[in-house]
XYZ file of C-alpha atoms in Angstrom:
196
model
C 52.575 62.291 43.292
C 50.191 63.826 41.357
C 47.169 63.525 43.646
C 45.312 66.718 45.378
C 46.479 67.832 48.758
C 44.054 65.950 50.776
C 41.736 67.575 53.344
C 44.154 67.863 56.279
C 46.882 70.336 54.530
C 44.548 72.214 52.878
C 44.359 76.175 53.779
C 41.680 78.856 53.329
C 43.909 80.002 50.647
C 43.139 75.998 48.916
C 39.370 76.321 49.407
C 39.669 79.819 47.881
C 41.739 78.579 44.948
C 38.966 76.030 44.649
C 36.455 78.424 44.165
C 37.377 79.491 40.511
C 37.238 75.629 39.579
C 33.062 75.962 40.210
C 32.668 79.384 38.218
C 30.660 77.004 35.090
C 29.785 80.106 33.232
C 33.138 79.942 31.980
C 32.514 76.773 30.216
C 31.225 78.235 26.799
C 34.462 80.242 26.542
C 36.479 77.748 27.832
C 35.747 75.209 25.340
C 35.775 77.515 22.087
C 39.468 78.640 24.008
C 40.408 75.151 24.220
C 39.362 74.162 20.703
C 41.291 77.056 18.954
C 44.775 76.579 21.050
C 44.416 72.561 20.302
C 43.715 73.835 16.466
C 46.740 76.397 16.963
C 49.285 73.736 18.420
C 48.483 70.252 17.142
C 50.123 67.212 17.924
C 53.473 67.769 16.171
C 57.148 68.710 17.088
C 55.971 72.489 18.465
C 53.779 70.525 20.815
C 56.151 68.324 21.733
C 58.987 71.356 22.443
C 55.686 73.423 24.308
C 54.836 70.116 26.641
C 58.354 69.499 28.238
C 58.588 66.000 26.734
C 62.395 66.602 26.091
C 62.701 67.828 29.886
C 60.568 64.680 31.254
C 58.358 67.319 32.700
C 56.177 70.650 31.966
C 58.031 73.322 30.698
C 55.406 76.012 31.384
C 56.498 76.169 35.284
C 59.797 76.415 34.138
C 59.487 79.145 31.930
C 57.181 81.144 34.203
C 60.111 82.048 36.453
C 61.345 83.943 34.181
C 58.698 86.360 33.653
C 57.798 85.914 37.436
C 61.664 86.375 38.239
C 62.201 89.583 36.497
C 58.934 91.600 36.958
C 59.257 90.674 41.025
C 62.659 92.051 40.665
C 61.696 95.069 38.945
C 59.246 95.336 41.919
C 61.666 95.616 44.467
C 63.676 98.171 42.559
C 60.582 100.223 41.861
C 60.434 100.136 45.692
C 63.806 100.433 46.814
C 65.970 101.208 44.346
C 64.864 104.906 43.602
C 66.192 106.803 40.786
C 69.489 104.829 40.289
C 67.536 102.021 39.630
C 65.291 102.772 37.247
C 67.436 101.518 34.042
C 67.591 98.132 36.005
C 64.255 98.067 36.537
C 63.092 99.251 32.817
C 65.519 96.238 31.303
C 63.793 93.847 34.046
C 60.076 94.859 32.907
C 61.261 94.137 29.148
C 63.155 90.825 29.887
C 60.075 89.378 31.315
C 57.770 90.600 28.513
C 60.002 89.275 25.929
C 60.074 85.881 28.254
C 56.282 85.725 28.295
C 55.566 84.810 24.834
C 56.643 81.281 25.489
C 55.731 80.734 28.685
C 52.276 81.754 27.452
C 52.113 79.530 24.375
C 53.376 76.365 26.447
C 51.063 77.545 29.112
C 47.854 77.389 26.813
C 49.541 74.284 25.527
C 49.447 72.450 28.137
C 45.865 73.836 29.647
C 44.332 73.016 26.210
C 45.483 69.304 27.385
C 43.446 69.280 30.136
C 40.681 71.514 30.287
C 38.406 68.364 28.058
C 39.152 66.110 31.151
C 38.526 68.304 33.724
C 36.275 71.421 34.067
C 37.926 72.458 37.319
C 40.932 73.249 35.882
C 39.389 74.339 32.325
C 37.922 77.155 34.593
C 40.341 77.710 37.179
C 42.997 77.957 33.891
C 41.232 79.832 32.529
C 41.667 82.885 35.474
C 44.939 81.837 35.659
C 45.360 82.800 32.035
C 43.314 86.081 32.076
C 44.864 87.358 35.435
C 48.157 87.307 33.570
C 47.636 88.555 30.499
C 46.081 91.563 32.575
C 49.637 91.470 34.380
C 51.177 91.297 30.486
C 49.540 93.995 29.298
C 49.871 96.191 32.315
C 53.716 95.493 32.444
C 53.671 96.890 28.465
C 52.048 99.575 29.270
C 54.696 100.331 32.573
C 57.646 99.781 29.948
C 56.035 101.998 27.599
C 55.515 104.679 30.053
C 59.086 104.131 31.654
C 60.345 104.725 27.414
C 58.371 108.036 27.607
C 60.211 109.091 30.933
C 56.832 108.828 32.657
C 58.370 106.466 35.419
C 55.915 107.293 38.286
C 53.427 105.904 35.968
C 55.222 103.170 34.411
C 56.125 102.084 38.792
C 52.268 102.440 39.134
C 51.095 100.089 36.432
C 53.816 97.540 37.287
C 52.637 97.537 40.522
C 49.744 96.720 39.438
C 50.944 94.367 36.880
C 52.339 92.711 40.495
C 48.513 92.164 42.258
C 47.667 90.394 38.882
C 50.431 88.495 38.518
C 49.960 87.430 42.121
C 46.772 86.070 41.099
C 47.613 84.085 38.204
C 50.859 82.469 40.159
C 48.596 81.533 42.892
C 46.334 79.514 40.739
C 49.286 78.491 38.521
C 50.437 77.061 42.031
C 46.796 75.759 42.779
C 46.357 73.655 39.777
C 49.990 72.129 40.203
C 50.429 71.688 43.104
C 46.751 71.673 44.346
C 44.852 70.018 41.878
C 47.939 67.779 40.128
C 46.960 69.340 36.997
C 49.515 68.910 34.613
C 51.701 66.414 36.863
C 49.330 63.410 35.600
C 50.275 59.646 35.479
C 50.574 59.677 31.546
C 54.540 59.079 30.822
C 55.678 62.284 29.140
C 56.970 60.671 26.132
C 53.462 59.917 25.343
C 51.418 62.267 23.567
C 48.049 63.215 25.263
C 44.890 61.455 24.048
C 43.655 62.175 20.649
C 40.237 64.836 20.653
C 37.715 62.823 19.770
């Protein structure tokens, strides 16, 4: 556990997934990102609740089904649920925006961790984090248009919202279960190394 996919299961989709992981002009921002969240969330009992050390493992995976789970579902009632579903799919949109905030924060948490070790996943985290605040923000803006009664335009942008969040799960699913980022050897009741 915790070691890359070697060479003989890896797809196209893996070597594309890689690609973001070799993108060093995000470096700079990267480690000026990584510098404030670590300032943001020291060591302390926030951290602690944000890595998962109470579950034995990550909580950022955990959480993300949540947002994940009720913007897909939205999705499919945008789709096929027509006018009689578009309460269920309004509450849906705002359930997962009120169910980002954490998964974000324990997200960067854990990122902050180990983007210092490993500029792969600094970089590759980094997309991961940009192609879903783009799905965030485009989500807000579908709620906000659904409020108005503009729900053609509030289905468009979550649609949207969808091809981003696509994105960012695949390389959320990349560096786990790809890369091994965050699955590490360290026990979890240990905190990560100090920054030196």
């Amino acid at each position: 556990m915790g070691k890359p996919l070697s060479m003989k299961t890896r797809s196209p989709l893996h070597e594309f997934g890689d690609r973001f992981g070799e993108i060093s002009a995000l470096d700079p921002a990267g480690r000026k990102a990584g510098e404030l969240v670590r300032r943001l969330i020291p060591q302390g009992p926030v951290k602690t609740v944000l890595s998962g050390r109470m579950l034995g493992h990550a909580l950022h995976p955990v959480l993300s089904d949540v947002p994940i789970g009720s913007w897909t579902s939205a999705t499919v009632l945008d789709l096929i649920g027509g006018r009689d579903a578009a309460g269920a799919a309004e509450t849906l949109v705002g359930v997962g925006l009120v169910a980002a905030a954490p998964t974000i924060a324990a997200g960067w948490s854990d990122w902050a961790d180990a983007e210092r070790e490993d500029p792969g996943a600094r970089r590759t985290g980094l997309v991961h984090a940009w192609s879903n605040a783009t799905a965030t923000l485009l989500y807000a803006g579908s709620l906000v248009a659904r409020r108005r009664g503009a729900r053609g335009r509030g289905v468009a942008l979550g649609l949207a919202g969808a091809g981003a969040l696509s994105l960012g799960g695949f390389l959320g699913g990349h560096l786990s279960y790809a890369e091994g980022v965050g699955v590490g050897t360290r026990p979890m009741h240990e905190p990560p190394a100090a920054e030196s």
